[in-house]
Coordinates of C-alpha atoms in Angstrom, one line a residue:
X278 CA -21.7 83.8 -33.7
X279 CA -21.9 82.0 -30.3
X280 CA -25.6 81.5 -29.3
X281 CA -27.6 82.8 -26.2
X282 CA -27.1 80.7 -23.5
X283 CA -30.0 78.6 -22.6
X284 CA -31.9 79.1 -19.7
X285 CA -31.4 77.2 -16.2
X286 CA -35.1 77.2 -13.9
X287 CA -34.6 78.4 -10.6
X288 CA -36.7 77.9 -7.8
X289 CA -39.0 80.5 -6.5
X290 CA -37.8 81.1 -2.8
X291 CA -40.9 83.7 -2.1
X292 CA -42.4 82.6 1.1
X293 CA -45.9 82.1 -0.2
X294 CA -44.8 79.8 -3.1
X295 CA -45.0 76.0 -3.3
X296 CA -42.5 73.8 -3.5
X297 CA -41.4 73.0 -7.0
X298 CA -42.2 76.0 -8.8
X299 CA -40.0 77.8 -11.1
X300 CA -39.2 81.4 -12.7
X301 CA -40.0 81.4 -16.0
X302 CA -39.2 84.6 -18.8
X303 CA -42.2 83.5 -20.6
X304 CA -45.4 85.3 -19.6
X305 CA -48.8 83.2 -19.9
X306 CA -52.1 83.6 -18.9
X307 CA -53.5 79.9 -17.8
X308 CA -57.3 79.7 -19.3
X309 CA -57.2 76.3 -20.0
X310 CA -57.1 73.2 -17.6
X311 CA -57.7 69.4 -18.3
X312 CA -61.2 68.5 -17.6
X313 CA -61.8 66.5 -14.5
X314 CA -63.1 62.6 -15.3
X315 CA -66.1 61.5 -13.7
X316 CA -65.3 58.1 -12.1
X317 CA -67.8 55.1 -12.6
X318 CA -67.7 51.5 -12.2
X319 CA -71.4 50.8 -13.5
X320 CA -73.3 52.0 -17.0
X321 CA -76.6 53.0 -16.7
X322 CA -78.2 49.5 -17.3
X323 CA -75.9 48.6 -13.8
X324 CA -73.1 46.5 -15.4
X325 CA -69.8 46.6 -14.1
X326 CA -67.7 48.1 -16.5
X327 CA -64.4 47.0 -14.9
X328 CA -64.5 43.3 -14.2
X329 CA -63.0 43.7 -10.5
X330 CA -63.4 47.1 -10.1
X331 CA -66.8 47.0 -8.1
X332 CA -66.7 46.5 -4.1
X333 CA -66.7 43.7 -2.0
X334 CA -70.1 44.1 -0.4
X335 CA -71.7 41.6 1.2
X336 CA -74.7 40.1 -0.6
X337 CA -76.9 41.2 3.1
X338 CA -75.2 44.8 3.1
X339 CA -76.1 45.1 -0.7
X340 CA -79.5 44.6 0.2
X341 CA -79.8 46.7 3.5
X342 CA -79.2 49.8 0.9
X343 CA -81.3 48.3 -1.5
X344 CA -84.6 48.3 0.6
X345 CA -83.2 52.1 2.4
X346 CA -83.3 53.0 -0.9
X347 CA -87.0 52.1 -1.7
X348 CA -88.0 53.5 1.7
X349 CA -86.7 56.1 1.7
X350 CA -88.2 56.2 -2.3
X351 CA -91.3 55.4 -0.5
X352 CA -91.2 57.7 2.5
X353 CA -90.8 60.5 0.3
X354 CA -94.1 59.8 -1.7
X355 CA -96.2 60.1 1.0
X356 CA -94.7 62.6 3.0
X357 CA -94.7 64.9 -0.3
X358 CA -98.9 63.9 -0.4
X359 CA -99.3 64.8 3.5
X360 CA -97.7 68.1 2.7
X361 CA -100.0 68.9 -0.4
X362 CA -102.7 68.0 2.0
X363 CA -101.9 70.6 4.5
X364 CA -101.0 67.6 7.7
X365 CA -97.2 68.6 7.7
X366 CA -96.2 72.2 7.2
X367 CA -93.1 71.2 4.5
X368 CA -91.4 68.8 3.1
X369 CA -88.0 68.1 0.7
X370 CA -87.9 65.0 -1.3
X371 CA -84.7 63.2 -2.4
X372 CA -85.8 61.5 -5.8
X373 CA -82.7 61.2 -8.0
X374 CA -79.9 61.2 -5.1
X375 CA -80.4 58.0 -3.7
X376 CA -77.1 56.7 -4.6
X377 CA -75.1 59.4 -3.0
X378 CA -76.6 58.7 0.1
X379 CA -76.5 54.8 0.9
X380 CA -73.1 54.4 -0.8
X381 CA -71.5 57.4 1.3
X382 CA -73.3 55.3 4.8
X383 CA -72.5 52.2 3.8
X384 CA -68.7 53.3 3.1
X385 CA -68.0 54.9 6.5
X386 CA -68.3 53.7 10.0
X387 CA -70.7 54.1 12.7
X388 CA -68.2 56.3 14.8
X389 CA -68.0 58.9 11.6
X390 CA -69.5 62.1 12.2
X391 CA -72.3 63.1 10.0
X392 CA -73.2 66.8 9.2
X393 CA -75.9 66.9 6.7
X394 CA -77.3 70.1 4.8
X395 CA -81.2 68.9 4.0
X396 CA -81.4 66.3 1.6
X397 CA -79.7 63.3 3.5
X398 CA -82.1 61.1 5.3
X399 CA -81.3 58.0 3.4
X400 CA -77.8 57.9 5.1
X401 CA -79.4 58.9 8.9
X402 CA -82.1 55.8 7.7
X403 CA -79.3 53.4 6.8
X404 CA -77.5 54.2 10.0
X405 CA -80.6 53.1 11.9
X406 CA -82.6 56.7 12.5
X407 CA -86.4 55.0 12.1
X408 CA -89.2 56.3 9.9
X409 CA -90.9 56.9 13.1
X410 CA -88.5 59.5 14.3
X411 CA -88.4 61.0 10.6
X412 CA -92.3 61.3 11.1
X413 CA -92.2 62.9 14.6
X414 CA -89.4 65.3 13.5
X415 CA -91.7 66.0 10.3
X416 CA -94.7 66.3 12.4
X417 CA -92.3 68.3 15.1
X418 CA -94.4 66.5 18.1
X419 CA -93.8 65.6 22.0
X420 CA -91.6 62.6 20.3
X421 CA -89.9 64.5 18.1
X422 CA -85.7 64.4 19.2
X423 CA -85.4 68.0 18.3
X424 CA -89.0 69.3 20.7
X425 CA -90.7 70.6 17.4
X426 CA -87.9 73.4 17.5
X427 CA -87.2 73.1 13.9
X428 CA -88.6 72.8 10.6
X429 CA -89.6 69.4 9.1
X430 CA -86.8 67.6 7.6
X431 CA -84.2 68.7 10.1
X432 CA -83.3 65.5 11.4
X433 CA -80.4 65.2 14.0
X434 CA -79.4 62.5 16.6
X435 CA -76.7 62.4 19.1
X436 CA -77.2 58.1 19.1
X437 CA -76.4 58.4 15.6
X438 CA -73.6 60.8 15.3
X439 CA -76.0 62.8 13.1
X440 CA -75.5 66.5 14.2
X441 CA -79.1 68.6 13.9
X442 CA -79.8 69.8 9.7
X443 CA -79.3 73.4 9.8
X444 CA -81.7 75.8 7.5
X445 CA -78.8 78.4 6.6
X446 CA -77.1 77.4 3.5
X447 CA -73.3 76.5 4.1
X448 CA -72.6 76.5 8.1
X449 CA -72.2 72.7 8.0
X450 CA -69.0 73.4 6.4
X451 CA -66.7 75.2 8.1
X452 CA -68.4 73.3 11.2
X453 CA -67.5 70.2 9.7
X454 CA -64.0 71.5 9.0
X455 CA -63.9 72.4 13.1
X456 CA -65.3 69.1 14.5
X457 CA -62.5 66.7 12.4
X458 CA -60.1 69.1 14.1
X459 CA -61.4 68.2 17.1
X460 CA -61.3 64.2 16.1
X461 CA -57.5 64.8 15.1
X462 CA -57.0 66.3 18.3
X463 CA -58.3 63.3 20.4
X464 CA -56.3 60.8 17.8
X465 CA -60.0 58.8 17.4
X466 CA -59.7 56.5 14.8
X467 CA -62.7 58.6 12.8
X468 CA -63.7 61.3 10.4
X469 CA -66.5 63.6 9.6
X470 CA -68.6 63.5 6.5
X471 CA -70.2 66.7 5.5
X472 CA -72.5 67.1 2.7
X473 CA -73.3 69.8 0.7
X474 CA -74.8 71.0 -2.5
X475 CA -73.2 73.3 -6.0
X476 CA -75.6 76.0 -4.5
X477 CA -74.1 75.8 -0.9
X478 CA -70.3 75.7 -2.6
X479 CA -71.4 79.3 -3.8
X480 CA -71.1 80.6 -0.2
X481 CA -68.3 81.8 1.5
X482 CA -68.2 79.3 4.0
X483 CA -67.4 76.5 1.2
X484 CA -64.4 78.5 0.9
X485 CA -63.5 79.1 4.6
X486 CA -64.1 75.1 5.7
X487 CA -62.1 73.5 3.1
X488 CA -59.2 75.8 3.6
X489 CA -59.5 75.7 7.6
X490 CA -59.4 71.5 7.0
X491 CA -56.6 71.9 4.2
X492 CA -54.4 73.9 6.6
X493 CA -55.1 72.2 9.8
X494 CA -54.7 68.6 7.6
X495 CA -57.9 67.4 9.5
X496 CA -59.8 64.1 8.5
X497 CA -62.9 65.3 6.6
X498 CA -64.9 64.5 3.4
X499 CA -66.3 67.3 1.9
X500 CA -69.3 65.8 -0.4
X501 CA -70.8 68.0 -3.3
X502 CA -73.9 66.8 -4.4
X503 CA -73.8 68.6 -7.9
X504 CA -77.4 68.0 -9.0
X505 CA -77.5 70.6 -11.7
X506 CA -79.8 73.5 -9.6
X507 CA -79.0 75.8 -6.7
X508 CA -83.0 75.8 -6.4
X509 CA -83.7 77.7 -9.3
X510 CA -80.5 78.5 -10.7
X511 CA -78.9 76.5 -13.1
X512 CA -75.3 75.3 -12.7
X513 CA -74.4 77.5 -16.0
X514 CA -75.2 80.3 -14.5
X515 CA -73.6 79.5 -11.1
X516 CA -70.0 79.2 -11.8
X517 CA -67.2 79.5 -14.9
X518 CA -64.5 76.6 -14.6
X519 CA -64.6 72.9 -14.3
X520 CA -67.5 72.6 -11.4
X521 CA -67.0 71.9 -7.9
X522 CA -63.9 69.3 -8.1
X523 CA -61.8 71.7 -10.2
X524 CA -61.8 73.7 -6.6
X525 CA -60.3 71.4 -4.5
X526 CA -56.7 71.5 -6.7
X527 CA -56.9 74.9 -5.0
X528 CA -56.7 74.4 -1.5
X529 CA -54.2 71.6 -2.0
X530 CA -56.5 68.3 -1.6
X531 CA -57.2 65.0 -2.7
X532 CA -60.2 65.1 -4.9
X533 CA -61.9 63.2 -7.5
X534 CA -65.7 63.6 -9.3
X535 CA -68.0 60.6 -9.5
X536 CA -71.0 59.7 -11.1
X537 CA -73.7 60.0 -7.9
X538 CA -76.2 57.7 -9.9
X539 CA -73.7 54.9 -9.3
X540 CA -74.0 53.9 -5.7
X541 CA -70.9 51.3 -6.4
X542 CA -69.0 54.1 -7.7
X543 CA -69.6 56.4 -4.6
X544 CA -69.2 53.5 -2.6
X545 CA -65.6 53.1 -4.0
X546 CA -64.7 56.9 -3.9
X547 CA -66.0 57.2 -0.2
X548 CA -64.5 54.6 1.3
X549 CA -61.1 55.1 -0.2
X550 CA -61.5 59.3 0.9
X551 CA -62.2 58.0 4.6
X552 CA -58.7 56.2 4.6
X553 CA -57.1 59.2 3.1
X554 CA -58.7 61.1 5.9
X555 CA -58.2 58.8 8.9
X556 CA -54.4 57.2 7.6
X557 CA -52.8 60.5 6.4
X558 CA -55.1 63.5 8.2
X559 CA -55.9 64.9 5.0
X560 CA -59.2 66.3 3.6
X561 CA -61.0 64.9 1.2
X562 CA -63.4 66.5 -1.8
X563 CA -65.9 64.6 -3.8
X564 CA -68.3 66.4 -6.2
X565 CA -71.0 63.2 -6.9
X566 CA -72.5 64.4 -9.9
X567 CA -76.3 63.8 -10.2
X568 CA -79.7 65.4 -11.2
X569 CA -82.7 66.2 -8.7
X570 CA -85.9 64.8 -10.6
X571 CA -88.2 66.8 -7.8
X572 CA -88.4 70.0 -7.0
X573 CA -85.9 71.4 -5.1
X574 CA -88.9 71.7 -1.9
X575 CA -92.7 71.7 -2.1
X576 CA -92.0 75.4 -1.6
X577 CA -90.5 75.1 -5.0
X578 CA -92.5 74.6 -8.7
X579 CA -89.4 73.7 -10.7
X580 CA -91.5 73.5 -14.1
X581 CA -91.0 77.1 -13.9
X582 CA -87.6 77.2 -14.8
X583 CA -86.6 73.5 -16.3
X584 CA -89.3 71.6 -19.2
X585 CA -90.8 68.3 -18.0
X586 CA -89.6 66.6 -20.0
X587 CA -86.0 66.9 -18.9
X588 CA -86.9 65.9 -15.6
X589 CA -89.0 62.5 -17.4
X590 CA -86.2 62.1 -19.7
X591 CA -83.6 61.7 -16.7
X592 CA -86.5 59.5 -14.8
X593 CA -86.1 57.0 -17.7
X594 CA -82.5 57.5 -19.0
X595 CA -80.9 56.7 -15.5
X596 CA -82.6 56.4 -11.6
X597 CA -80.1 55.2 -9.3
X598 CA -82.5 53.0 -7.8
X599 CA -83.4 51.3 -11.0
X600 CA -79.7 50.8 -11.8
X601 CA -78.5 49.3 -8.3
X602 CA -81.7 47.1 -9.4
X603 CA -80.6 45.8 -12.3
X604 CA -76.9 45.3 -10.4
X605 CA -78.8 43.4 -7.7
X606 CA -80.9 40.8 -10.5
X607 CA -77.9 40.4 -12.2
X608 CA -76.0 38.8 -9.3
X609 CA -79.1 36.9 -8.8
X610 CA -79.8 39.0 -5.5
X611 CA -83.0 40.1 -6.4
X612 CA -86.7 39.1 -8.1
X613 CA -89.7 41.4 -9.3
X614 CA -91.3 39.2 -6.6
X615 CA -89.1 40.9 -4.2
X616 CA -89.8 43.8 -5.2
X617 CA -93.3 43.9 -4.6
X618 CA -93.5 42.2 -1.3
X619 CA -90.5 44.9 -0.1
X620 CA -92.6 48.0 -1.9
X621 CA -96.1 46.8 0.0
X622 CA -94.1 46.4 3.5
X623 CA -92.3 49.7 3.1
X624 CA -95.9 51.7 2.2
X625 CA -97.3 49.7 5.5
X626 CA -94.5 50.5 7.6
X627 CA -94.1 53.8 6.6
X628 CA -98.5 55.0 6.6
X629 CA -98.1 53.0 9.9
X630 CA -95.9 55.4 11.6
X631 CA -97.1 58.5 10.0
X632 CA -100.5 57.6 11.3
X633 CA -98.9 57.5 14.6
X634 CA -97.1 60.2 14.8
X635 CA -100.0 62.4 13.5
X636 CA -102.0 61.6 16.8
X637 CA -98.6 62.3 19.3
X638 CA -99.5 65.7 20.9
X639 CA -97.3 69.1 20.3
X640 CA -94.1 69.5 22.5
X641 CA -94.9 71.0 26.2
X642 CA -95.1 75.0 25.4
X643 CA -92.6 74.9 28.8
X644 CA -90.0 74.0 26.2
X645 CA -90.1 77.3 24.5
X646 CA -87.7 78.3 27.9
X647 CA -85.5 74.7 28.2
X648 CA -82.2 73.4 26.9
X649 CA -80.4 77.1 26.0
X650 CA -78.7 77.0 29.5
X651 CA -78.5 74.1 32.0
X652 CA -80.2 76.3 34.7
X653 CA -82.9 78.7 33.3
X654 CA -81.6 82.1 34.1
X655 CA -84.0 84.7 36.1
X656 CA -85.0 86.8 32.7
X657 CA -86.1 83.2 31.2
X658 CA -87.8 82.4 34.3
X659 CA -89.4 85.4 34.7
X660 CA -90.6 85.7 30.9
X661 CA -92.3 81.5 31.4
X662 CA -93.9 83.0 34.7
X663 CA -95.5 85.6 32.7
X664 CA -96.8 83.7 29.7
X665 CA -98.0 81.1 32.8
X666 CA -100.3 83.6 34.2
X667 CA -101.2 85.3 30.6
X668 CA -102.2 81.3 29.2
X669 CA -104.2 80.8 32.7
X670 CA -105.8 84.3 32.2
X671 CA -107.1 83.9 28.7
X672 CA -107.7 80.0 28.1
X673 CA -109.9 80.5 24.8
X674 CA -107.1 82.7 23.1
X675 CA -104.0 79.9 24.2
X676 CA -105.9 76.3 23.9
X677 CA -103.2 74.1 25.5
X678 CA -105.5 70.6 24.4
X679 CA -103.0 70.1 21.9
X680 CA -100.0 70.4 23.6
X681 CA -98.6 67.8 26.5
X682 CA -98.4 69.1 29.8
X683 CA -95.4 70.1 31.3
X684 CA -92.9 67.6 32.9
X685 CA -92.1 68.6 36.4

């Protein structure tokens, strides 16, 4: 009896299928996938695990996010204090993400556009954004870049391609997704960075941006700072499937996971996702994976739904800082004597400029009306006309000591 004949695959000519897949008489439903790797090139006591494998940084660039790392360590100490004490109206600290941070700025150039979503002022500090601006911007004064228009922590600076932090969780993307467009488009020899965290890759705009930059092919590095919360809510209970990486299969782009406690490792990954981006025109997905030792603000109290003693245990187990340390002294780039002198001059620095800022006077109130529309418009200029005369009528109830006068 002559046997069935065996059967030939045929392409799928179906406009909204990919190239290369076939029809098949078998009917599965997928469930399982391969679980992504996390890339590293140090252990947790900062040894390279790879001999060759770690970059060639520079002993002076090595060191430059080194001492960013311990002030912005530093920085956050006391600005977390100020807030407790009622001199700054909020604060968000960054203890546990270093790494993420300096190795992304040190990997990309100074031309790269940077949209943040909160927890990124190592990279704006590393770029050469001073602790004095972070403390006018915190203190939202007459100094402060941004005319004390927006929370604390909600850096930005046009010097520093460092487009203003936005409150909303998620518009960064699909902004970020718009502007790399725009750099493809002028054939600049740049990309955009755009940070995010799992909680903000929730949102539908996670989803919108990385399919507007798959489909456009624009040059931008979408970077997931998986640290385990979405505030409150744990990763577990946030999404089914392999993370944040596992997504980017989806929307057809190069991605890989890294461990974000590895500065060397993110270092690696970033640099090699901005020639992706700028060579080819392609998109780029990095989930860093990492855990926030604070809480998530100080409008937070994460003992509430996490035990100390994970977030001790992690303190001890693995802090970025203490690894690119032990990287640092083992290269013979670094002494305990170092460490100290750099520790004292960062607490100087940094008390030094928050005294200073503390005593800079509140923006003009004249700026409540300024900057929507190059000329103010007769409804604006009739609304400052009649807070004017409402300000001069009742001086006691609108005490303008504190603010700086108007410019003319």
């Amino acid at each position: 009896m002559a046997s069935a004949p065996a059967s030939t695959a045929e392409n799928v000519a179906f406009p909204g299928a990919i190239s290369g897949s076939v029809f098949t008489e078998k009917m599965t439903f997928l469930s399982d996938y391969p679980t992504i790797a996390t890339y590293r090139v140090m252990d947790s006591e900062g040894a390279v695990l790879v001999p060759g494998s770690e970059p060639q940084i520079s002993k002076d660039e090595s060191l430059k996010m080194y001492k960013t790392m311990v002030s912005l360590n530093q920085m956050d100490l006391i600005l977390y204090d100020a807030q407790r004490q009622g001199r700054i109206s909020f604060y968000m600290t960054h203890h546990g993400e270093e790494a993420t941070l300096l190795g992304t700025a040190a990997a990309l150039k100074a031309d790269d556009v940077f949209f943040g979503q909160y927890r990124e002022a190592g990279f704006m500090m590393y770029r050469g954004f001073s602790i004095q601006q972070c403390m006018h911007q915190c203190y939202g004064n007459e100094n402060d870049l941004g005319k004390g228009r927006q929370m604390p922590i909600h850096y930005g600076s046009k010097e520093f391609n460092i487009q203003t932090i936005s409150s909303p969780l998620g518009p960064q993307i699909p902004q970020a997704a718009g502007a790399a467009y725009a750099l493809k488009r002028s054939g600049k020899d740049a990309c955009v960075i755009c940070f995010f965290g799992d909680g903000a890759a929730s949102e539908g705009d996670f989803h919108a941006g990385l399919n507007i930059a798959a489909t456009t092919e624009s040059p931008v590095i979408f970077f997931c700072r998986n640290n385990g919360y979405a505030i409150s809510t744990p990763s577990h209970e946030q999404y089914r499937g392999d993370g944040i990486a596992s997504r980017g299969h989806g929307y057809g782009m190069h991605t890989i996971r890294v461990d974000g406690n590895d500065i060397l490792a993110v270092y690696n990954a970033t640099q090699e996702a901005r020639r992706i981006a700028v060579e080819e025109h392609k998109p780029v997905l990095i989930e860093a994976l990492t855990y926030r030792v604070g809480h998530h603000s100080t409008s937070d109290d994460s003992s509430a739904y996490r035990p100390k003693a994970e977030v001790s245990d992690w303190m001890k187990k693995d802090s970025p800082i203490n690894r690119f340390r032990k990287y640092l002294e083992t290269k013979g780039w670094w002494s305990e004597e170092e460490e100290q002198a750099l520790r004292k001059a960062c607490r100087t620095e940094i008390l030094g400029a928050f005294s200073a800022a503390e005593k800079v006077k509140k923006p003009a109130v004249s700026n409540l009306f300024t900057d929507v529309y190059d000329e103010m418009p007769w409804n604006l200029v009739e609304q400052k006309e009649k807070l004017d005369k409402l300000m001069k009528k009742y001086p006691t109830h609108f005490d303008l000591a504190a603010h700086a006068p108007e410019k003319k």
